[in-house]
Amino acid sequence: VRFHWLLSSFLTIFLLSSPAFAAKLQSWRFDETENRLYITTDDNVQPKAKLIFNPTRLVIDLPGTSLGRQAVTQPVGGAIQAIRVGQFDTQTTRLVVELADGYTIDPKQVLVRGQTPNQWTVQIPQPERMAGGSELSSNPSYQPTASNTTNAATVLENVQVTADGLFLRTRGSSPDVKVQQDRRRSMVNIELQNTTVTSQMQGLNLAVNRHGIQKLQVSQVRNSPPVARISLNVNKNNSGQWQATATNLGGVIVLPPGGSVASNVPSSTSNSPRAQKTVTIEDIQLSGAQILIKTDSPFTYTHAWDQSSGAFQISIPSAQLSERLRDSQTNLRTVLSSVQLLQTQDSTVVIRVRPAQGVQIKEINQPSTQVLSLQLQRATQANVPSANVPPANNPTSAGGYNVPKGRIVIAVDPGHGGRDVGAVGIGGLQEAGIVLDVAKQVAALLEQNGVQAVLTRTDDREIDLEPRVQMAERVNATLFVSIHANAIDMSRPDVNGLETYYYASGQQLAQTIHRSLLPVTGGPDRGVRQARFYVLRKTSMPAVLLELGFVTGAQDAPKLANAAYRQRLAEAITRGILQYIQQNR
Ligand SMILES: [Zn+2]
């Protein structure tokens, strides 16, 4: 699958500086005469839009939003066939605009606009007929944009308008920042040294109309080393010094004259410039089999597994850390391999913990308004489900298997990624994209069935084999499922079929998933085999590696390119995993 992230998803002014997890999709409506989608949520969201090919469809994700009801498909007709709305994963509601065969839209003309932070419209341009037969190569403007590959120390990834100013999100090391002001021309240039700009950000021209900034432009200055320049057109009456400060959280904070840098710098304990009641986190301590987080006043929180780092993350908005907290965490070392306390630029405290070897997080709850409790338990292989929960009444769930939450963690490992696209087959079909799509669906389906899932990668990035294994070990994964697609010489389209591999303790898991997948693939059964793959040898839990089919195969390739088929594969893999868990309770 090829993705095209839309520029317009970065253009909106209601950007939130950290994800919220509490919103619900209240209503949505597609206006056929205007080609416009209206979305209303009950809390702030930041929609993300992308165009996906094969088949062509526009996907609008609402991170931190739950649908709270069954998925629906609304037929439209014509070049826009239907709008689908469903829960993509535990934290994301997804709206999909499906285009008729042979049609596409210009992703640059998709406009995602916020009326308010919880009311959005998505303007969809008139679909156009694709020129020529193959949509894969017909129009060069739809090629996915590659990241800049020069070796600068820092990459500028995004520009966000925050409550206080701007936040320039960066990856890599913390850049040196220079601010140049030209009062006569009402221009402010913020230059990040030794920094490249992602291709999506290059040439970004954004109307801000906030904080005295009329608009901003992003450009790459091709010096050696390169410089990322953010040019602001500012109001004339906004005299005084603009400030730009690099933080150690991966970003640069830009504040208008009179703004306060100190309140935004991570780990600062000063007051927020906004008159909001701030909760102080006074203590984090181990008490029996639980970690207690105590505050000086009532608070709310959200929690999530940060899948890229394998950490459990608790976010407390409008909060600060007490000074004495820094040295009170020594006894946590016995149950946690790491604790990170972060103060974000929007006054949220993030507590990020990784359980130590042999420890799992069982549940999180708030026994009183000023205490948060994180319940822990020893991880053992025998800790497989005993209680029953009602069957998930969800059309997208993989079956009626019931597994209580919090005891089992499945590491789902989409192979390859980034520069390593894996196997390349018929029509340029790439393994890395196929397996990421399947793996993400497996993770979402597991979560829907009450089983925690951790993905070793959640986007198109390059990750070595070793960190994949380390992540599974860090979260004490119960099972490890690596997902791949096969390839052989392009001259052998006759070779097709499913193969499943294991090394040590994974044989039964391999057989169970393989049996579950066979009726879906329908193609040749190439068997369950033992192999010394790195991720199978180095993982301590039962581990399998699935080769879902051949991207070079005449039978397999068109199926693997089909989204509905990949969904059936994901459902079958999930069924196999759940079945294995049940058999081993
Ligand atoms: Zn592979």
Coordinates of N, CA, C and O and ligand atoms in Angstrom, one line a residue, residues 415-416 422-423 431 435 483-486 545 547, ligand 1:
G415 N 7.3 -6.5 9.4 CA 8.7 -6.6 8.9 C 9.1 -5.3 8.2 O 8.2 -4.6 7.7
H416 N 10.4 -5.1 8.1 CA 11.0 -4.0 7.3 C 10.5 -2.6 7.6 O 10.1 -2.4 8.8
G422 N 11.5 -4.1 2.0 CA 11.3 -5.6 1.9 C 11.2 -6.1 0.5 O 11.8 -5.5 -0.4
A423 N 10.4 -7.1 0.3 CA 10.3 -7.7 -1.0 C 9.5 -6.8 -1.9 O 8.6 -6.1 -1.5
E431 N 6.5 -5.1 0.2 CA 6.2 -5.9 1.4 C 6.0 -5.0 2.6 O 5.0 -5.2 3.3
V435 N 2.6 -5.4 5.0 CA 2.7 -6.0 6.3 C 2.3 -5.0 7.4 O 1.8 -5.4 8.5
I483 N 5.2 -10.4 10.9 CA 4.4 -10.5 9.7 C 5.2 -10.0 8.5 O 5.8 -8.9 8.5
H484 N 5.3 -10.9 7.5 CA 6.1 -10.7 6.3 C 5.3 -11.1 5.1 O 4.3 -11.8 5.2
A485 N 5.8 -10.7 3.9 CA 5.3 -11.2 2.7 C 6.6 -11.8 1.9 O 7.7 -11.3 2.1
N486 N 6.4 -12.8 1.2 CA 7.4 -13.6 0.5 C 7.7 -13.0 -0.9 O 7.0 -12.3 -1.4
L545 N 6.9 -16.4 12.6 CA 7.1 -15.5 11.5 C 6.2 -16.0 10.4 O 6.3 -17.1 9.9
E547 N 4.8 -15.7 6.5 CA 5.0 -15.2 5.2 C 3.6 -15.3 4.5 O 3.2 -16.4 4.1
Ligands
ZN1 ZN 10.2 -9.9 5.0

